[in-house]
Amino acid sequence: MTSPRIVVIGSGIAGASVAFGLAARSAAVTLIDDAMSGQATAAGAGIIAPWVSSSDGAYYETYAAGGAFYPELLSRLSASGITDVGYRRTGAIVVDRDPSRLAEAAVLVRERAAAAGAVAGEVTELDPTRLRRACPPIDPEMSGLLITGGGRVDGRMLRDGLLTAAAGSGAELVRDSVVGLTASGGSSWSVATASARVDCDAVVVAAGARSPEILGRLGHRVAIAGQRGQLIHLSLPGANTGTWPTVHPLGHHYITPFDSGRIVIGATREDGTGFDVRPTAAGLRQVLDDALAIAPGLAEATVLETRVGIRPMSQRDNRLPFAGRITDASGLWLASGFGAGGLTMGPLIGDAIARDILGEPAPEIAALQP
Amino acid sequence: MTSPRIVVIGSGIAGASVAFGLAARSAAVTLIDDAMSGQATAAGAGIIAPWVSSSDGAYYETYAAGGAFYPELLSRLSASGITDVGYRRTGAIVVDRDPSRLAEAAVLVRERAAAAGAVAGEVTELDPTRLRRACPPIDPEMSGLLITGGGRVDGRMLRDGLLTAAAGSGAELVRDSVVGLTASGGSSWSVATASARVDCDAVVVAAGARSPEILGRLGHRVAIAGQRGQLIHLSLPGANTGTWPTVHPLGHHYITPFDSGRIVIGATREDGTGFDVRPTAAGLRQVLDDALAIAPGLAEATVLETRVGIRPMSQRDNRLPFAGRITDASGLWLASGFGAGGLTMGPLIGDAIARDILGEPAPEIAALQP
Amino acid sequence: MTSPRIVVIGSGIAGASVAFGLAARSAAVTLIDDAMSGQATAAGAGIIAPWVSSSDGAYYETYAAGGAFYPELLSRLSASGITDVGYRRTGAIVVDRDPSRLAEAAVLVRERAAAAGAVAGEVTELDPTRLRRACPPIDPEMSGLLITGGGRVDGRMLRDGLLTAAAGSGAELVRDSVVGLTASGGSSWSVATASARVDCDAVVVAAGARSPEILGRLGHRVAIAGQRGQLIHLSLPGANTGTWPTVHPLGHHYITPFDSGRIVIGATREDGTGFDVRPTAAGLRQVLDDALAIAPGLAEATVLETRVGIRPMSQRDNRLPFAGRITDASGLWLASGFGAGGLTMGPLIGDAIARDILGEPAPEIAALQP
Amino acid sequence: MTSPRIVVIGSGIAGASVAFGLAARSAAVTLIDDAMSGQATAAGAGIIAPWVSSSDGAYYETYAAGGAFYPELLSRLSASGITDVGYRRTGAIVVDRDPSRLAEAAVLVRERAAAAGAVAGEVTELDPTRLRRACPPIDPEMSGLLITGGGRVDGRMLRDGLLTAAAGSGAELVRDSVVGLTASGGSSWSVATASARVDCDAVVVAAGARSPEILGRLGHRVAIAGQRGQLIHLSLPGANTGTWPTVHPLGHHYITPFDSGRIVIGATREDGTGFDVRPTAAGLRQVLDDALAIAPGLAEATVLETRVGIRPMSQRDNRLPFAGRITDASGLWLASGFGAGGLTMGPLIGDAIARDILGEPAPEIAALQP
């Protein structure tokens, strides 16, 4: 029996993870990147610290499992020659002006850290002085709660690393637009791009917030909607930001430091904006306002660039991603709906989908229920 | 009877021209711009000089009619408050090292200019000295043939001017992606974007090289294929380039000067590249090689930026665009396939389509036959 | 007697205006552009409406004279083949929430307009409805005072137009750094760049906020200090911004619309920042906050780019620019210190300096007193 | 006795290395970055493989010593918390179409590698097949000579890492322009920027090709001239370029692969261009021509960006840098003139200068002779 040929549509974190999972297991993979702007992976801040998130229930379980998978992910990439994806375990700090609100939050974070074990690390309270030692630009009236296992990853480097590793194992990367997707009977598919055509045994739709459009052409509906996120990259020359933790107020906004003085602040959560990926006056003002409220020490930081991505938001009540086989189709898979958690959950779920396609036992993950 | 509502898909020169033509005649128009990169209009050099082109037959007739329409186009835009679209009638010069080849070419150019009348202006031979006076960077061994009616337009300014004029007459501009296009019986259509839905009486597909994909979802095939063009914008500070003519060797490459020292050189004609809109090493080398071969005086010009567009190439033998009603559908129109001639032909044909949709007599243009 | 040779150092509005004034009068000019980032001319918003400014006294007289010179400036440029510098007379509107504060401001504006005559145009009060008709994004609770002669100019186009016109009259433009400036006796100077050396009869220092550094090497002190201004360029696609007026609250911030949906908002006034030309988190927040407070309709406008310039601020009590001959040197001139008024005053004063150098009668302008 | 205060002018590799060397030894350092465009460090390709260079004599000795210092440099940075400067030891390959020319070159390379020891690694001949396995885009008719100790470094990351480490040890980084430099008697200096003034015991001029200008104001002449280098950054998505070696034809041009598909090609060597840092049509054509002649497999690579730097070229016969104390001044040092070898030699020489200033024994390096 020959190896199956699989086409993956989309080159964000989901598609790249599926392609790497398949190619590393010797399947014949073609990944088609339709080169749309607004990819959430390319814009995302890259926080890998599920334990401090405000999510709960089954979504949190999946989110935490994604975080726990990172050591294995990095080890597999390293075995494929990819040694740097901008990941560093620098800790995550929840901050607030009110120590009692922070103490409340601490109960859940400690509980989660205990359940997660070594990957989550230690949980420590930081008074304002120690907090500012860990991250100098923070408002001196803020207190913090540090979880040492938190980390951050460069979304573009991770995506490119996965794609490079996949290509190194034989995957073909095509930069083109999918113009036709046809079931040709049995579990066979034909995928047409503007300049070629690929026949295959299975198709994985991993096109982020555009997945509903692609599935819609085949008559499948899926409850995923785009949500715009705007971020700003700052620079603090001479600051050793590479060792700073990520910072999380009790809300959606955050500060993610990277190496060489680069600091990412964000992000807006704008529903109903369609695929309009322009940074806006009100969006950037909100991002700047929120970041400077937490960290006035960033006032004189240089503004380097703005990024905008469209997150694929699951519209299910429990917010779980749509990741698994489309039940009423043959050979058709979906990996989308990760919301703001794609860089954390994508690698784990992508790998599980790859196993499932190849008939290998896949771990049971809540999100895999279609 | 109420005014019909029409949805135009695409905001390049074709879509913008149709929308302006409709809105100016008081039709209710929604233009949906799917914000794809690679729009040919945004990349094009903007030469408006059909009389020096290498095209012939029915294509040339349409091309020349497009050129002849420019005075009326500019006058209509001006009446809508749009007074500057970067258009200037600076002359076009065909150049060659071999005066006898140029003399051959001159026969056809003179014949065309005579047929076109005042809009084409005068045809004059330029010896090397006069040629370099008109455009100093040209190789001193080149001779030229000037046609004074040649002009150039800034594609982005023209597009934005048409859209602004359309919006000023009530057109609605939506920046989103079309995710569904459904005939709902009779001549009614429903167009879904990621964040809204518009019911309408007619749909105009003006999505450039992506038009076949959109029509394909409805079961219509159209022989249009993408062709990549790469261009480079140079700067010669202090040179009064605003009065220089466009320059055309006997081949595809050209030099288009704009105001304030800006000069556009291009363009590659790359078939089979799909929708990959990246500038490439070989593409830029070719553009630079060809331009410096004609105009060594550009050697020290600053490289400002590169642009890449995907031209919608008609695959018909006569290269005529696909512009008109889709015969086996009701209320469905197509305006695409203009190849490298979109900025010249688009305004005329867009206006003719607008008239035809509204039941007004439209001029007979070869390209309007479906 | 041979024509004198003059070296102009700096290619902002001051240097370009002097060079044009000299070259147009057949003097031999070499303009050296030291290519520093942060040029105020390149960043400036380009409001030409001195009558609504908060300045007074001798500074206002010079400022108003600069505005009155614009018709002649445009006519001279046009005679040199430069027909478009992005100038348009679209009116300027002072806005405020409090009609009584506006009525107070109106007294002075009307008085100034009457004194200025036709160039300033009419002064009209606009109620909120008419104000929003003139500029739709404005807060509906604002009233306005329109002065119809207000205009705006594209600083980069004006500068490039002046340089192109100067080059067209024989001026030499050198892009290099001045590394030595030596008085060689009498009125002779020697100016060394990194790659060449020019001997000349006179030197004009027009290097903006860097002028004190250049003069300081020669032992001359001049009280000019840099002030950083940060601006943001927005886009409102489909809005006919080309006809909108400039908008001025009773303070420093403003809104300057240009063609094709482009709108400039700004600007910070930051003293003591040296030559650090990076946009900052706090600076951009302030610009966005102030613009959205006046014009909430800009909330969804696209953020296109940020610009930062260092204004040369005169430290004299009356804020007058330093423009004229350096009294204790021979053949040495200075044209700097225009603060936020360079695009308005620069062309007039540059021309006056050119005349003075050539021994032609120069108009008496307050700023010319050393 | 109190620690001396030293001002370093310039933040390229030379200035950053001196500042790190001083701060790490607890000296009080102020580094002033005058923010000029064209910094060679920011543009450089970052090849660290002196053994394959065409240099000889004392220059080669210094160059090789710089390469040998890298392990210690990385280890010191790591001790300061800087763990990633984009350095990787991926090997360097000399290539040529003619195996006999390559064999000639091999004699010298082997001799140098033997003298250098472990840091240079092994020398191996590669036939065309093995060469293309090491670097797939290479022309199949080329043979190669691999030296395994060759490496590459990201110039900007190295510079930023040194500055961050210096700041971490107390150095103050000022982003401003030096407007005055005055010897105030004895070994005391006063350095004025546009917004402040620093009194100090010693000044290190490390301003690259602008150093002669700064020293010239003090009456010191130094034979350094700027040489423009233009480079292009390409991208090959999916290619594991992070493990590819640098590639060197027998001439000046080269190919430097970095992680994630990024490949740098360059560089022009243009004398007499002053400080004009614009990429030019002829320059980019030359870079593309030369790279595609060696590596036709780069034809379809994406062009990401161009960079231009001005190398400070020593005009001494032996090309040795000017690094050391200015003999006829007190407390004045110079670190410049490294030509194309700054990223290799800068860290070693910067450290030696720091030691010398502090009175510690400095290693004898040819370049340190004034």
PDB file of C-alpha atoms in Angstrom, chain C residues 48-136:
ATOM      1  CA  ILE C  48      -0.677  77.403   5.127  1.00  0.00           C
ATOM      2  CA  ALA C  49      -3.104  79.453   7.184  1.00  0.00           C
ATOM      3  CA  PRO C  50      -1.190  81.908   9.352  1.00  0.00           C
ATOM      4  CA  TRP C  51      -4.360  83.878  10.158  1.00  0.00           C
ATOM      5  CA  VAL C  52      -5.696  81.171  12.478  1.00  0.00           C
ATOM      6  CA  SER C  53      -2.432  80.666  14.352  1.00  0.00           C
ATOM      7  CA  SER C  54      -1.900  81.572  17.988  1.00  0.00           C
ATOM      8  CA  SER C  55       1.257  83.557  17.201  1.00  0.00           C
ATOM      9  CA  ASP C  56       1.469  87.312  17.543  1.00  0.00           C
ATOM     10  CA  GLY C  57       3.706  90.346  17.202  1.00  0.00           C
ATOM     11  CA  ALA C  58       6.614  90.388  14.805  1.00  0.00           C
ATOM     12  CA  TYR C  59       6.480  86.621  14.434  1.00  0.00           C
ATOM     13  CA  TYR C  60       2.907  86.816  13.220  1.00  0.00           C
ATOM     14  CA  GLU C  61       3.824  89.586  10.762  1.00  0.00           C
ATOM     15  CA  THR C  62       6.489  87.385   9.202  1.00  0.00           C
ATOM     16  CA  TYR C  63       4.229  84.367   9.269  1.00  0.00           C
ATOM     17  CA  ALA C  64       1.432  86.256   7.522  1.00  0.00           C
ATOM     18  CA  ALA C  65       3.866  87.670   4.953  1.00  0.00           C
ATOM     19  CA  GLY C  66       4.895  84.086   4.199  1.00  0.00           C
ATOM     20  CA  GLY C  67       1.291  83.114   3.587  1.00  0.00           C
ATOM     21  CA  ALA C  68       0.759  86.134   1.358  1.00  0.00           C
ATOM     22  CA  PHE C  69       3.746  85.104  -0.770  1.00  0.00           C
ATOM     23  CA  TYR C  70       2.222  81.745  -1.805  1.00  0.00           C
ATOM     24  CA  PRO C  71       0.435  82.886  -4.970  1.00  0.00           C
ATOM     25  CA  GLU C  72       3.690  84.338  -6.285  1.00  0.00           C
ATOM     26  CA  LEU C  73       5.643  81.246  -5.229  1.00  0.00           C
ATOM     27  CA  LEU C  74       3.277  78.957  -7.122  1.00  0.00           C
ATOM     28  CA  SER C  75       3.394  81.179 -10.157  1.00  0.00           C
ATOM     29  CA  ARG C  76       7.206  81.203 -10.204  1.00  0.00           C
ATOM     30  CA  LEU C  77       7.364  77.428  -9.824  1.00  0.00           C
ATOM     31  CA  SER C  78       4.863  77.015 -12.611  1.00  0.00           C
ATOM     32  CA  ALA C  79       7.013  79.177 -14.870  1.00  0.00           C
ATOM     33  CA  SER C  80       9.840  76.724 -14.128  1.00  0.00           C
ATOM     34  CA  GLY C  81       7.690  73.769 -15.169  1.00  0.00           C
ATOM     35  CA  ILE C  82       6.666  72.704 -11.656  1.00  0.00           C
ATOM     36  CA  THR C  83       2.890  72.626 -11.685  1.00  0.00           C
ATOM     37  CA  ASP C  84       1.998  70.421  -8.757  1.00  0.00           C
ATOM     38  CA  VAL C  85       3.344  70.715  -5.209  1.00  0.00           C
ATOM     39  CA  GLY C  86       0.276  69.322  -3.468  1.00  0.00           C
ATOM     40  CA  TYR C  87      -0.986  72.802  -2.654  1.00  0.00           C
ATOM     41  CA  ARG C  88      -4.702  73.373  -2.393  1.00  0.00           C
ATOM     42  CA  ARG C  89      -6.687  76.282  -0.951  1.00  0.00           C
ATOM     43  CA  THR C  90      -9.389  74.321   0.873  1.00  0.00           C
ATOM     44  CA  GLY C  91     -10.003  76.632   3.828  1.00  0.00           C
ATOM     45  CA  ALA C  92      -8.991  76.377   7.488  1.00  0.00           C
ATOM     46  CA  ILE C  93     -11.474  75.914  10.309  1.00  0.00           C
ATOM     47  CA  VAL C  94     -10.926  76.777  13.966  1.00  0.00           C
ATOM     48  CA  VAL C  95     -13.132  74.493  16.073  1.00  0.00           C
ATOM     49  CA  ASP C  96     -14.279  74.403  19.683  1.00  0.00           C
ATOM     50  CA  ARG C  97     -17.097  73.000  21.768  1.00  0.00           C
ATOM     51  CA  ASP C  98     -17.775  76.394  23.314  1.00  0.00           C
ATOM     52  CA  PRO C  99     -19.257  78.886  20.813  1.00  0.00           C
ATOM     53  CA  SER C 100     -18.370  81.780  23.092  1.00  0.00           C
ATOM     54  CA  ARG C 101     -14.672  80.892  23.122  1.00  0.00           C
ATOM     55  CA  LEU C 102     -14.902  80.616  19.351  1.00  0.00           C
ATOM     56  CA  ALA C 103     -16.561  84.005  19.123  1.00  0.00           C
ATOM     57  CA  GLU C 104     -13.661  85.472  21.073  1.00  0.00           C
ATOM     58  CA  ALA C 105     -11.168  83.886  18.698  1.00  0.00           C
ATOM     59  CA  ALA C 106     -13.194  85.152  15.740  1.00  0.00           C
ATOM     60  CA  VAL C 107     -12.444  88.773  16.564  1.00  0.00           C
ATOM     61  CA  LEU C 108      -8.750  88.358  15.953  1.00  0.00           C
ATOM     62  CA  VAL C 109      -9.165  86.117  12.922  1.00  0.00           C
ATOM     63  CA  ARG C 110     -11.490  88.595  11.229  1.00  0.00           C
ATOM     64  CA  GLU C 111      -9.127  91.440  11.944  1.00  0.00           C
ATOM     65  CA  ARG C 112      -6.214  89.515  10.472  1.00  0.00           C
ATOM     66  CA  ALA C 113      -8.203  88.434   7.437  1.00  0.00           C
ATOM     67  CA  ALA C 114      -9.224  92.031   6.779  1.00  0.00           C
ATOM     68  CA  ALA C 115      -5.604  93.122   6.978  1.00  0.00           C
ATOM     69  CA  ALA C 116      -4.434  90.291   4.730  1.00  0.00           C
ATOM     70  CA  GLY C 117      -7.017  90.906   2.025  1.00  0.00           C
ATOM     71  CA  ALA C 118      -7.844  88.526  -0.805  1.00  0.00           C
ATOM     72  CA  VAL C 119      -5.228  85.922   0.088  1.00  0.00           C
ATOM     73  CA  ALA C 120      -7.002  85.177   3.379  1.00  0.00           C
ATOM     74  CA  GLY C 121     -10.472  85.071   1.821  1.00  0.00           C
ATOM     75  CA  GLU C 122     -13.718  85.176   3.770  1.00  0.00           C
ATOM     76  CA  VAL C 123     -14.389  84.396   7.425  1.00  0.00           C
ATOM     77  CA  THR C 124     -17.608  82.531   8.199  1.00  0.00           C
ATOM     78  CA  GLU C 125     -19.082  80.959  11.308  1.00  0.00           C
ATOM     79  CA  LEU C 126     -20.164  77.359  10.908  1.00  0.00           C
ATOM     80  CA  ASP C 127     -22.741  75.759  13.159  1.00  0.00           C
ATOM     81  CA  PRO C 128     -22.230  72.070  13.969  1.00  0.00           C
ATOM     82  CA  THR C 129     -24.271  70.943  10.956  1.00  0.00           C
ATOM     83  CA  ARG C 130     -22.359  73.019   8.444  1.00  0.00           C
ATOM     84  CA  LEU C 131     -19.088  72.155  10.135  1.00  0.00           C
ATOM     85  CA  ARG C 132     -19.710  68.440   9.691  1.00  0.00           C
ATOM     86  CA  ARG C 133     -20.752  68.998   6.116  1.00  0.00           C
ATOM     87  CA  ALA C 134     -17.357  70.595   5.512  1.00  0.00           C
ATOM     88  CA  CYS C 135     -15.481  67.876   7.430  1.00  0.00           C
ATOM     89  CA  PRO C 136     -17.664  64.884   8.300  1.00  0.00           C
TER      90      PRO C 136
END
